[in-house]
Amino acid sequence: MRDLVVIGAPTSAGSYAPGQEAAVRVLRELGLLERLRATGRDVRDGGDGPLQVWSPDPGRPRAQNLPAVVESVTAVTDRVAAALREGADALVVGGNCTIALGVMNALTAYHPGAGLLYVDRHFDLNTPRSTTDGALDWMGTAHALDLPDAAEQLVSALARRPLLRPEHLYHLGVEFAAATDWEQEQAVRLGLRWAPHTALAEDPAGQVALALAALPPGPLAVHLDVDVLDFTDAPLAESTGGRNSGPSLDSLGVALAAACADPRFRVLSIGELNPARAAGCADVMDRFLATVAGALAGADRSAAA
Ligand SMILES: [Mn+2]
């Protein structure tokens, strides 16, 4: 099994409020690296990108804290690229879902045919024009696909345009009704492949198998926004909208284990985890750590570098 490099992206610059910048620090304190090592893998600490705590950006209201988001994406890119050069897999702990841009920036440079399994309640296809809230954390795939009205400073920081084409991407766990009109239109126009959060909850193994069959033969990244989880089972996400819908943590674990065991797998990234959400629920962070460690322990030992 390849070594694993753990990389932090302690940023909430693209958020609605602070919180996600603390996720990697809290998970480290709860024994993230030790839990991963206990699965038998050689685990190295790849360090963290810049600490960025959200504050409102009235000077750029539709793309708040854009320079900080670009800086964070670039830091993830550099650290994931270094891990891949060393022949290792990577775990990136955000931070915002924009970390997936950094992951794919590095992975597509390593292999242009890389694919992305995007496990999220949202498409993240918004642009500074399609939503008034100005939070870049649900605009990432719009920038990867270089959609109209994406923020030029972020798109131009990526290694190629577009960074991804629709056939490189599969969305798993989408709540279609939670998408903006623009996102729904783009998903149809681009022919994006996606499966709903209800299907992921009911048949995690089957839905991951369908997604993996649809993704390209090149190396694979898996991105998890913890907002896909049923918030009643596992209150971890910045967004509290997932109450009583979406997969339980156990069901998500089945999906993640299957995805990370695929021979193409190289990088798992985790976004939008706000530790404050779990403050009243003593075991949920520990259950989450066990889920992540279990998924990464299952990677195929026979996989070629
Ligand atoms: Mn989301």
PDB file of C-alpha atoms and ligand atoms in Angstrom:
ATOM      1  CA  MET A   1       0.000   0.000   0.000  1.00  0.00           C
ATOM      2  CA  ARG A   2       1.247   3.477  -0.819  1.00  0.00           C
ATOM      3  CA  ASP A   3       2.217   5.902   1.936  1.00  0.00           C
ATOM      4  CA  LEU A   4      -0.333   8.505   2.919  1.00  0.00           C
ATOM      5  CA  VAL A   5       0.427  12.217   3.316  1.00  0.00           C
ATOM      6  CA  VAL A   6      -1.979  14.248   5.466  1.00  0.00           C
ATOM      7  CA  ILE A   7      -2.420  17.861   4.382  1.00  0.00           C
ATOM      8  CA  GLY A   8      -4.391  20.576   6.140  1.00  0.00           C
ATOM      9  CA  ALA A   9      -6.244  23.490   4.592  1.00  0.00           C
ATOM     10  CA  PRO A  10      -7.342  25.481   7.668  1.00  0.00           C
ATOM     11  CA  THR A  11      -9.477  28.013   5.873  1.00  0.00           C
ATOM     12  CA  SER A  12     -12.989  29.380   6.126  1.00  0.00           C
ATOM     13  CA  ALA A  13     -12.288  32.220   3.672  1.00  0.00           C
ATOM     14  CA  GLY A  14     -14.992  30.976   1.302  1.00  0.00           C
ATOM     15  CA  SER A  15     -17.527  30.339   4.069  1.00  0.00           C
ATOM     16  CA  TYR A  16     -20.563  32.103   5.480  1.00  0.00           C
ATOM     17  CA  ALA A  17     -18.898  32.440   8.896  1.00  0.00           C
ATOM     18  CA  PRO A  18     -15.845  31.073  10.752  1.00  0.00           C
ATOM     19  CA  GLY A  19     -15.605  27.439  11.840  1.00  0.00           C
ATOM     20  CA  GLN A  20     -14.192  25.216   9.137  1.00  0.00           C
ATOM     21  CA  GLU A  21     -10.678  26.605   9.621  1.00  0.00           C
ATOM     22  CA  ALA A  22     -10.604  24.697  12.930  1.00  0.00           C
ATOM     23  CA  ALA A  23     -11.444  21.274  11.499  1.00  0.00           C
ATOM     24  CA  VAL A  24      -7.942  20.029  10.769  1.00  0.00           C
ATOM     25  CA  ARG A  25      -6.586  21.278  14.116  1.00  0.00           C
ATOM     26  CA  VAL A  26      -9.367  19.532  16.042  1.00  0.00           C
ATOM     27  CA  LEU A  27      -9.030  16.304  14.069  1.00  0.00           C
ATOM     28  CA  ARG A  28      -5.264  16.305  14.655  1.00  0.00           C
ATOM     29  CA  GLU A  29      -5.891  16.806  18.401  1.00  0.00           C
ATOM     30  CA  LEU A  30      -8.294  13.855  18.348  1.00  0.00           C
ATOM     31  CA  GLY A  31      -5.578  11.637  16.902  1.00  0.00           C
ATOM     32  CA  LEU A  32      -6.086  11.782  13.134  1.00  0.00           C
ATOM     33  CA  LEU A  33      -2.558  10.711  12.231  1.00  0.00           C
ATOM     34  CA  GLU A  34      -2.417   8.033  14.926  1.00  0.00           C
ATOM     35  CA  ARG A  35      -5.758   6.599  13.812  1.00  0.00           C
ATOM     36  CA  LEU A  36      -4.550   6.429  10.227  1.00  0.00           C
ATOM     37  CA  ARG A  37      -1.259   4.814  11.271  1.00  0.00           C
ATOM     38  CA  ALA A  38      -3.165   2.215  13.278  1.00  0.00           C
ATOM     39  CA  THR A  39      -4.548   0.861   9.998  1.00  0.00           C
ATOM     40  CA  GLY A  40      -1.014  -0.156   9.046  1.00  0.00           C
ATOM     41  CA  ARG A  41      -0.193   2.567   6.574  1.00  0.00           C
ATOM     42  CA  ASP A  42       2.908   4.727   6.677  1.00  0.00           C
ATOM     43  CA  VAL A  43       1.511   8.185   7.288  1.00  0.00           C
ATOM     44  CA  ARG A  44       3.407  11.471   6.960  1.00  0.00           C
ATOM     45  CA  ASP A  45       2.296  14.935   7.961  1.00  0.00           C
ATOM     46  CA  GLY A  46       2.400  17.186   4.919  1.00  0.00           C
ATOM     47  CA  GLY A  47       1.660  20.271   6.989  1.00  0.00           C
ATOM     48  CA  ASP A  48      -0.988  22.926   6.631  1.00  0.00           C
ATOM     49  CA  GLY A  49      -1.642  25.754   4.235  1.00  0.00           C
ATOM     50  CA  PRO A  50      -2.321  29.265   5.524  1.00  0.00           C
ATOM     51  CA  LEU A  51      -4.728  29.726   8.453  1.00  0.00           C
ATOM     52  CA  GLN A  52      -7.584  31.878   7.139  1.00  0.00           C
ATOM     53  CA  VAL A  53     -10.533  32.829   9.353  1.00  0.00           C
ATOM     54  CA  TRP A  54     -13.582  34.171   7.523  1.00  0.00           C
ATOM     55  CA  SER A  55     -14.579  37.787   7.821  1.00  0.00           C
ATOM     56  CA  PRO A  56     -17.030  39.666   5.602  1.00  0.00           C
ATOM     57  CA  ASP A  57     -15.532  41.192   2.464  1.00  0.00           C
ATOM     58  CA  PRO A  58     -17.722  44.170   1.597  1.00  0.00           C
ATOM     59  CA  GLY A  59     -15.266  45.287  -1.057  1.00  0.00           C
ATOM     60  CA  ARG A  60     -15.949  42.113  -3.076  1.00  0.00           C
ATOM     61  CA  PRO A  61     -19.435  41.085  -1.922  1.00  0.00           C
ATOM     62  CA  ARG A  62     -20.158  38.530  -4.677  1.00  0.00           C
ATOM     63  CA  ALA A  63     -16.819  36.672  -4.390  1.00  0.00           C
ATOM     64  CA  GLN A  64     -15.794  37.257  -0.808  1.00  0.00           C
ATOM     65  CA  ASN A  65     -12.153  36.798   0.203  1.00  0.00           C
ATOM     66  CA  LEU A  66     -11.204  35.734  -3.327  1.00  0.00           C
ATOM     67  CA  PRO A  67      -7.428  36.356  -2.960  1.00  0.00           C
ATOM     68  CA  ALA A  68      -7.367  34.244   0.216  1.00  0.00           C
ATOM     69  CA  VAL A  69      -9.283  31.441  -1.509  1.00  0.00           C
ATOM     70  CA  VAL A  70      -6.785  31.476  -4.382  1.00  0.00           C
ATOM     71  CA  GLU A  71      -3.909  31.390  -1.886  1.00  0.00           C
ATOM     72  CA  SER A  72      -5.421  28.390  -0.108  1.00  0.00           C
ATOM     73  CA  VAL A  73      -6.099  26.503  -3.361  1.00  0.00           C
ATOM     74  CA  THR A  74      -2.503  27.113  -4.448  1.00  0.00           C
ATOM     75  CA  ALA A  75      -1.180  25.825  -1.125  1.00  0.00           C
ATOM     76  CA  VAL A  76      -3.229  22.620  -1.484  1.00  0.00           C
ATOM     77  CA  THR A  77      -1.990  22.232  -5.061  1.00  0.00           C
ATOM     78  CA  ASP A  78       1.650  22.458  -4.005  1.00  0.00           C
ATOM     79  CA  ARG A  79       1.292  20.025  -1.109  1.00  0.00           C
ATOM     80  CA  VAL A  80      -0.701  17.418  -3.062  1.00  0.00           C
ATOM     81  CA  ALA A  81       1.747  17.676  -5.977  1.00  0.00           C
ATOM     82  CA  ALA A  82       4.621  17.003  -3.576  1.00  0.00           C
ATOM     83  CA  ALA A  83       2.846  13.933  -2.175  1.00  0.00           C
ATOM     84  CA  LEU A  84       2.179  12.559  -5.665  1.00  0.00           C
ATOM     85  CA  ARG A  85       5.824  13.145  -6.656  1.00  0.00           C
ATOM     86  CA  GLU A  86       6.820  11.034  -3.650  1.00  0.00           C
ATOM     87  CA  GLY A  87       4.509   8.263  -4.847  1.00  0.00           C
ATOM     88  CA  ALA A  88       2.137   8.741  -1.930  1.00  0.00           C
ATOM     89  CA  ASP A  89      -1.627   9.099  -1.675  1.00  0.00           C
ATOM     90  CA  ALA A  90      -2.991  12.170   0.077  1.00  0.00           C
ATOM     91  CA  LEU A  91      -5.699  13.088   2.560  1.00  0.00           C
ATOM     92  CA  VAL A  92      -6.584  16.785   2.465  1.00  0.00           C
ATOM     93  CA  VAL A  93      -8.599  18.127   5.391  1.00  0.00           C
ATOM     94  CA  GLY A  94     -10.270  21.500   4.840  1.00  0.00           C
ATOM     95  CA  GLY A  95     -11.457  24.003   5.021  1.00  0.00           C
ATOM     96  CA  ASN A  96     -13.911  24.777   2.319  1.00  0.00           C
ATOM     97  CA  CYS A  97     -14.843  22.616  -0.654  1.00  0.00           C
ATOM     98  CA  THR A  98     -12.610  24.817  -2.831  1.00  0.00           C
ATOM     99  CA  ILE A  99      -9.808  22.496  -1.655  1.00  0.00           C
ATOM    100  CA  ALA A 100     -10.992  20.106  -4.384  1.00  0.00           C
ATOM    101  CA  LEU A 101      -9.714  22.625  -6.935  1.00  0.00           C
ATOM    102  CA  GLY A 102      -6.227  22.340  -5.461  1.00  0.00           C
ATOM    103  CA  VAL A 103      -6.455  18.548  -5.424  1.00  0.00           C
ATOM    104  CA  MET A 104      -7.487  18.364  -9.081  1.00  0.00           C
ATOM    105  CA  ASN A 105      -4.968  21.027 -10.046  1.00  0.00           C
ATOM    106  CA  ALA A 106      -2.221  18.736  -8.772  1.00  0.00           C
ATOM    107  CA  LEU A 107      -3.779  15.452  -9.906  1.00  0.00           C
ATOM    108  CA  THR A 108      -4.466  16.572 -13.498  1.00  0.00           C
ATOM    109  CA  ALA A 109      -0.891  17.855 -13.779  1.00  0.00           C
ATOM    110  CA  TYR A 110       0.242  14.393 -12.668  1.00  0.00           C
ATOM    111  CA  HIS A 111      -2.187  12.729 -15.111  1.00  0.00           C
ATOM    112  CA  PRO A 112      -4.451  14.740 -17.450  1.00  0.00           C
ATOM    113  CA  GLY A 113      -7.160  12.052 -17.423  1.00  0.00           C
ATOM    114  CA  ALA A 114      -7.807  12.191 -13.683  1.00  0.00           C
ATOM    115  CA  GLY A 115     -11.380  11.910 -12.409  1.00  0.00           C
ATOM    116  CA  LEU A 116     -13.240  13.381  -9.457  1.00  0.00           C
ATOM    117  CA  LEU A 117     -15.978  11.718  -7.425  1.00  0.00           C
ATOM    118  CA  TYR A 118     -17.692  14.680  -5.739  1.00  0.00           C
ATOM    119  CA  VAL A 119     -19.711  13.553  -2.715  1.00  0.00           C
ATOM    120  CA  ASP A 120     -21.726  16.611  -1.741  1.00  0.00           C
ATOM    121  CA  ARG A 121     -25.310  17.654  -1.198  1.00  0.00           C
ATOM    122  CA  HIS A 122     -24.615  20.469  -3.669  1.00  0.00           C
ATOM    123  CA  PHE A 123     -23.335  20.743  -7.224  1.00  0.00           C
ATOM    124  CA  ASP A 124     -21.164  23.764  -6.273  1.00  0.00           C
ATOM    125  CA  LEU A 125     -21.871  25.154  -9.737  1.00  0.00           C
ATOM    126  CA  ASN A 126     -22.615  28.680  -8.569  1.00  0.00           C
ATOM    127  CA  THR A 127     -20.783  31.762  -9.731  1.00  0.00           C
ATOM    128  CA  PRO A 128     -20.520  35.290  -8.330  1.00  0.00           C
ATOM    129  CA  ARG A 129     -23.449  36.081 -10.633  1.00  0.00           C
ATOM    130  CA  SER A 130     -25.781  33.145  -9.862  1.00  0.00           C
ATOM    131  CA  THR A 131     -26.075  33.696  -6.109  1.00  0.00           C
ATOM    132  CA  THR A 132     -26.065  36.867  -4.045  1.00  0.00           C
ATOM    133  CA  ASP A 133     -24.320  35.391  -0.997  1.00  0.00           C
ATOM    134  CA  GLY A 134     -20.779  35.640  -2.361  1.00  0.00           C
ATOM    135  CA  ALA A 135     -19.549  32.475  -0.612  1.00  0.00           C
ATOM    136  CA  LEU A 136     -17.010  30.750  -2.862  1.00  0.00           C
ATOM    137  CA  ASP A 137     -17.393  27.465  -0.966  1.00  0.00           C
ATOM    138  CA  TRP A 138     -20.281  26.426  -3.219  1.00  0.00           C
ATOM    139  CA  MET A 139     -18.727  27.688  -6.441  1.00  0.00           C
ATOM    140  CA  GLY A 140     -15.817  25.269  -6.806  1.00  0.00           C
ATOM    141  CA  THR A 141     -16.956  23.017  -9.636  1.00  0.00           C
ATOM    142  CA  ALA A 142     -18.148  26.093 -11.586  1.00  0.00           C
ATOM    143  CA  HIS A 143     -14.544  27.256 -11.559  1.00  0.00           C
ATOM    144  CA  ALA A 144     -13.183  23.803 -12.406  1.00  0.00           C
ATOM    145  CA  LEU A 145     -15.494  23.731 -15.421  1.00  0.00           C
ATOM    146  CA  ASP A 146     -14.693  27.386 -16.276  1.00  0.00           C
ATOM    147  CA  LEU A 147     -18.363  28.349 -16.440  1.00  0.00           C
ATOM    148  CA  PRO A 148     -19.458  31.817 -17.603  1.00  0.00           C
ATOM    149  CA  ASP A 149     -19.111  34.468 -14.862  1.00  0.00           C
ATOM    150  CA  ALA A 150     -16.670  32.407 -12.791  1.00  0.00           C
ATOM    151  CA  ALA A 151     -14.133  34.573 -10.944  1.00  0.00           C
ATOM    152  CA  GLU A 152     -11.226  35.081 -13.324  1.00  0.00           C
ATOM    153  CA  GLN A 153      -8.594  35.284 -10.581  1.00  0.00           C
ATOM    154  CA  LEU A 154      -9.504  31.798  -9.372  1.00  0.00           C
ATOM    155  CA  VAL A 155      -9.910  30.175 -12.807  1.00  0.00           C
ATOM    156  CA  SER A 156      -6.610  31.640 -14.015  1.00  0.00           C
ATOM    157  CA  ALA A 157      -4.814  30.235 -10.952  1.00  0.00           C
ATOM    158  CA  LEU A 158      -5.589  26.715 -12.210  1.00  0.00           C
ATOM    159  CA  ALA A 159      -3.161  24.787 -14.397  1.00  0.00           C
ATOM    160  CA  ARG A 160      -5.504  24.401 -17.383  1.00  0.00           C
ATOM    161  CA  ARG A 161      -8.836  25.730 -18.651  1.00  0.00           C
ATOM    162  CA  PRO A 162     -11.107  24.118 -18.019  1.00  0.00           C
ATOM    163  CA  LEU A 163      -9.485  22.223 -15.197  1.00  0.00           C
ATOM    164  CA  LEU A 164     -12.163  19.516 -15.629  1.00  0.00           C
ATOM    165  CA  ARG A 165     -14.615  18.558 -18.324  1.00  0.00           C
ATOM    166  CA  PRO A 166     -17.984  17.027 -17.409  1.00  0.00           C
ATOM    167  CA  GLU A 167     -16.764  13.509 -18.210  1.00  0.00           C
ATOM    168  CA  HIS A 168     -14.104  13.840 -15.481  1.00  0.00           C
ATOM    169  CA  LEU A 169     -16.715  14.452 -12.828  1.00  0.00           C
ATOM    170  CA  TYR A 170     -19.474  12.547 -11.015  1.00  0.00           C
ATOM    171  CA  HIS A 171     -21.619  14.091  -8.291  1.00  0.00           C
ATOM    172  CA  LEU A 172     -22.892  11.757  -5.591  1.00  0.00           C
ATOM    173  CA  GLY A 173     -25.418  12.733  -2.931  1.00  0.00           C
ATOM    174  CA  VAL A 174     -27.000  15.762  -4.563  1.00  0.00           C
ATOM    175  CA  GLU A 175     -30.181  17.287  -3.175  1.00  0.00           C
ATOM    176  CA  PHE A 176     -31.460  18.656  -6.475  1.00  0.00           C
ATOM    177  CA  ALA A 177     -34.092  20.853  -4.826  1.00  0.00           C
ATOM    178  CA  ALA A 178     -31.298  22.625  -2.913  1.00  0.00           C
ATOM    179  CA  ALA A 179     -29.569  23.662  -6.144  1.00  0.00           C
ATOM    180  CA  THR A 180     -30.061  27.159  -7.472  1.00  0.00           C
ATOM    181  CA  ASP A 181     -31.930  27.581 -10.767  1.00  0.00           C
ATOM    182  CA  TRP A 182     -28.583  28.326 -12.419  1.00  0.00           C
ATOM    183  CA  GLU A 183     -27.050  25.124 -11.050  1.00  0.00           C
ATOM    184  CA  GLN A 184     -29.997  23.038 -12.231  1.00  0.00           C
ATOM    185  CA  GLU A 185     -29.725  24.578 -15.705  1.00  0.00           C
ATOM    186  CA  GLN A 186     -25.964  23.999 -15.879  1.00  0.00           C
ATOM    187  CA  ALA A 187     -26.234  20.407 -14.675  1.00  0.00           C
ATOM    188  CA  VAL A 188     -28.651  19.676 -17.520  1.00  0.00           C
ATOM    189  CA  ARG A 189     -26.812  21.751 -20.147  1.00  0.00           C
ATOM    190  CA  LEU A 190     -23.473  20.118 -19.379  1.00  0.00           C
ATOM    191  CA  GLY A 191     -24.899  16.622 -19.067  1.00  0.00           C
ATOM    192  CA  LEU A 192     -23.401  16.161 -15.627  1.00  0.00           C
ATOM    193  CA  ARG A 193     -23.690  12.682 -14.149  1.00  0.00           C
ATOM    194  CA  TRP A 194     -25.113  12.682 -10.628  1.00  0.00           C
ATOM    195  CA  ALA A 195     -27.015  10.614  -8.096  1.00  0.00           C
ATOM    196  CA  PRO A 196     -29.307  11.992  -5.394  1.00  0.00           C
ATOM    197  CA  HIS A 197     -28.759  11.940  -1.642  1.00  0.00           C
ATOM    198  CA  THR A 198     -31.732   9.595  -1.258  1.00  0.00           C
ATOM    199  CA  ALA A 199     -30.091   6.957  -3.474  1.00  0.00           C
ATOM    200  CA  LEU A 200     -26.770   7.336  -1.661  1.00  0.00           C
ATOM    201  CA  ALA A 201     -28.556   6.753   1.640  1.00  0.00           C
ATOM    202  CA  GLU A 202     -30.428   3.691   0.402  1.00  0.00           C
ATOM    203  CA  ASP A 203     -27.705   1.934  -1.564  1.00  0.00           C
ATOM    204  CA  PRO A 204     -24.258   3.408  -0.911  1.00  0.00           C
ATOM    205  CA  ALA A 205     -22.314   0.490  -2.385  1.00  0.00           C
ATOM    206  CA  GLY A 206     -24.445   0.324  -5.514  1.00  0.00           C
ATOM    207  CA  GLN A 207     -24.333   4.057  -6.118  1.00  0.00           C
ATOM    208  CA  VAL A 208     -20.550   4.186  -5.735  1.00  0.00           C
ATOM    209  CA  ALA A 209     -20.208   1.274  -8.155  1.00  0.00           C
ATOM    210  CA  LEU A 210     -22.247   3.179 -10.746  1.00  0.00           C
ATOM    211  CA  ALA A 211     -20.161   6.309 -10.207  1.00  0.00           C
ATOM    212  CA  LEU A 212     -16.836   4.473 -10.423  1.00  0.00           C
ATOM    213  CA  ALA A 213     -17.933   2.801 -13.654  1.00  0.00           C
ATOM    214  CA  ALA A 214     -18.728   6.211 -15.143  1.00  0.00           C
ATOM    215  CA  LEU A 215     -15.454   7.894 -14.182  1.00  0.00           C
ATOM    216  CA  PRO A 216     -12.380   7.929 -16.462  1.00  0.00           C
ATOM    217  CA  PRO A 217      -9.598   5.327 -16.268  1.00  0.00           C
ATOM    218  CA  GLY A 218      -7.047   7.835 -14.937  1.00  0.00           C
ATOM    219  CA  PRO A 219      -6.261   8.451 -11.253  1.00  0.00           C
ATOM    220  CA  LEU A 220      -9.151   9.267  -8.977  1.00  0.00           C
ATOM    221  CA  ALA A 221      -9.806  11.866  -6.326  1.00  0.00           C
ATOM    222  CA  VAL A 222     -12.727  11.621  -3.929  1.00  0.00           C
ATOM    223  CA  HIS A 223     -14.074  14.805  -2.411  1.00  0.00           C
ATOM    224  CA  LEU A 224     -16.418  14.716   0.581  1.00  0.00           C
ATOM    225  CA  ASP A 225     -18.505  17.636   1.767  1.00  0.00           C
ATOM    226  CA  VAL A 226     -19.800  16.436   5.129  1.00  0.00           C
ATOM    227  CA  ASP A 227     -23.061  18.279   4.438  1.00  0.00           C
ATOM    228  CA  VAL A 228     -24.162  15.201   2.494  1.00  0.00           C
ATOM    229  CA  LEU A 229     -24.655  13.456   5.843  1.00  0.00           C
ATOM    230  CA  ASP A 230     -27.924  13.236   7.713  1.00  0.00           C
ATOM    231  CA  PHE A 231     -27.316  16.054  10.210  1.00  0.00           C
ATOM    232  CA  THR A 232     -29.438  14.256  12.802  1.00  0.00           C
ATOM    233  CA  ASP A 233     -27.116  11.251  12.684  1.00  0.00           C
ATOM    234  CA  ALA A 234     -23.851  13.154  12.307  1.00  0.00           C
ATOM    235  CA  PRO A 235     -23.907  16.910  12.966  1.00  0.00           C
ATOM    236  CA  LEU A 236     -20.594  17.900  11.407  1.00  0.00           C
ATOM    237  CA  ALA A 237     -21.293  20.286   8.561  1.00  0.00           C
ATOM    238  CA  GLU A 238     -21.341  24.049   8.323  1.00  0.00           C
ATOM    239  CA  SER A 239     -24.707  23.695   6.599  1.00  0.00           C
ATOM    240  CA  THR A 240     -27.432  22.449   8.926  1.00  0.00           C
ATOM    241  CA  GLY A 241     -29.866  21.744   6.082  1.00  0.00           C
ATOM    242  CA  GLY A 242     -29.404  17.987   6.032  1.00  0.00           C
ATOM    243  CA  ARG A 243     -31.619  17.066   8.950  1.00  0.00           C
ATOM    244  CA  ASN A 244     -33.300  13.676   8.461  1.00  0.00           C
ATOM    245  CA  SER A 245     -32.125  13.256   4.882  1.00  0.00           C
ATOM    246  CA  GLY A 246     -29.004  11.883   3.257  1.00  0.00           C
ATOM    247  CA  PRO A 247     -26.812   8.988   4.359  1.00  0.00           C
ATOM    248  CA  SER A 248     -25.958   8.137   7.932  1.00  0.00           C
ATOM    249  CA  LEU A 249     -22.281   8.145   8.799  1.00  0.00           C
ATOM    250  CA  ASP A 250     -22.306   4.343   8.598  1.00  0.00           C
ATOM    251  CA  SER A 251     -23.793   4.437   5.085  1.00  0.00           C
ATOM    252  CA  LEU A 252     -21.328   7.097   4.006  1.00  0.00           C
ATOM    253  CA  GLY A 253     -18.549   4.898   5.368  1.00  0.00           C
ATOM    254  CA  VAL A 254     -19.616   2.091   3.048  1.00  0.00           C
ATOM    255  CA  ALA A 255     -19.480   4.502   0.107  1.00  0.00           C
ATOM    256  CA  LEU A 256     -16.127   6.012   1.035  1.00  0.00           C
ATOM    257  CA  ALA A 257     -14.530   2.631   1.644  1.00  0.00           C
ATOM    258  CA  ALA A 258     -15.608   1.416  -1.785  1.00  0.00           C
ATOM    259  CA  ALA A 259     -14.380   4.577  -3.502  1.00  0.00           C
ATOM    260  CA  CYS A 260     -11.037   4.665  -1.705  1.00  0.00           C
ATOM    261  CA  ALA A 261     -10.458   0.961  -2.413  1.00  0.00           C
ATOM    262  CA  ASP A 262     -10.673   1.574  -6.168  1.00  0.00           C
ATOM    263  CA  PRO A 263      -7.269   0.982  -7.793  1.00  0.00           C
ATOM    264  CA  ARG A 264      -7.436   4.473  -9.336  1.00  0.00           C
ATOM    265  CA  PHE A 265      -7.766   6.190  -5.957  1.00  0.00           C
ATOM    266  CA  ARG A 266      -5.052   8.732  -4.974  1.00  0.00           C
ATOM    267  CA  VAL A 267      -6.559  11.590  -2.956  1.00  0.00           C
ATOM    268  CA  LEU A 268      -9.410  12.053  -0.468  1.00  0.00           C
ATOM    269  CA  SER A 269     -10.400  15.603   0.468  1.00  0.00           C
ATOM    270  CA  ILE A 270     -12.839  16.581   3.204  1.00  0.00           C
ATOM    271  CA  GLY A 271     -14.577  19.942   3.311  1.00  0.00           C
ATOM    272  CA  GLU A 272     -17.060  22.011   5.315  1.00  0.00           C
ATOM    273  CA  LEU A 273     -16.543  20.295   8.648  1.00  0.00           C
ATOM    274  CA  ASN A 274     -17.296  22.762  11.463  1.00  0.00           C
ATOM    275  CA  PRO A 275     -16.275  21.229  14.808  1.00  0.00           C
ATOM    276  CA  ALA A 276     -18.677  23.521  16.682  1.00  0.00           C
ATOM    277  CA  ARG A 277     -21.589  21.584  15.180  1.00  0.00           C
ATOM    278  CA  ALA A 278     -20.458  18.486  17.058  1.00  0.00           C
ATOM    279  CA  ALA A 279     -19.833  20.249  20.369  1.00  0.00           C
ATOM    280  CA  GLY A 280     -22.879  18.734  22.049  1.00  0.00           C
ATOM    281  CA  CYS A 281     -22.523  15.269  20.587  1.00  0.00           C
ATOM    282  CA  ALA A 282     -19.660  13.537  22.343  1.00  0.00           C
ATOM    283  CA  ASP A 283     -18.949  10.684  19.959  1.00  0.00           C
ATOM    284  CA  VAL A 284     -19.566  12.055  16.485  1.00  0.00           C
ATOM    285  CA  MET A 285     -16.056  13.340  15.753  1.00  0.00           C
ATOM    286  CA  ASP A 286     -14.632  10.019  16.930  1.00  0.00           C
ATOM    287  CA  ARG A 287     -17.080   8.115  14.713  1.00  0.00           C
ATOM    288  CA  PHE A 288     -16.081  10.340  11.817  1.00  0.00           C
ATOM    289  CA  LEU A 289     -12.367   9.667  12.400  1.00  0.00           C
ATOM    290  CA  ALA A 290     -13.064   5.941  12.470  1.00  0.00           C
ATOM    291  CA  THR A 291     -14.991   6.224   9.205  1.00  0.00           C
ATOM    292  CA  VAL A 292     -12.179   8.088   7.450  1.00  0.00           C
ATOM    293  CA  ALA A 293      -9.486   5.778   8.796  1.00  0.00           C
ATOM    294  CA  GLY A 294     -11.519   2.747   7.811  1.00  0.00           C
ATOM    295  CA  ALA A 295     -11.981   4.033   4.268  1.00  0.00           C
ATOM    296  CA  LEU A 296      -8.295   4.768   3.796  1.00  0.00           C
ATOM    297  CA  ALA A 297      -7.277   1.421   5.255  1.00  0.00           C
ATOM    298  CA  GLY A 298      -9.175  -0.290   2.465  1.00  0.00           C
ATOM    299  CA  ALA A 299      -7.101   1.032  -0.430  1.00  0.00           C
ATOM    300  CA  ASP A 300      -6.073  -1.709  -2.838  1.00  0.00           C
ATOM    301  CA  ARG A 301      -2.639  -2.971  -1.887  1.00  0.00           C
ATOM    302  CA  SER A 302      -2.043  -4.221  -5.406  1.00  0.00           C
ATOM    303  CA  ALA A 303      -2.603  -0.813  -7.036  1.00  0.00           C
ATOM    304  CA  ALA A 304       0.117   0.360  -9.380  1.00  0.00           C
ATOM    305  CA  ALA A 305       1.833   3.640  -8.564  1.00  0.00           C
TER     306      ALA A 305
HETATM  307 MN    MN B   1     -22.190  21.191  -0.015  1.00  0.00          MN
END
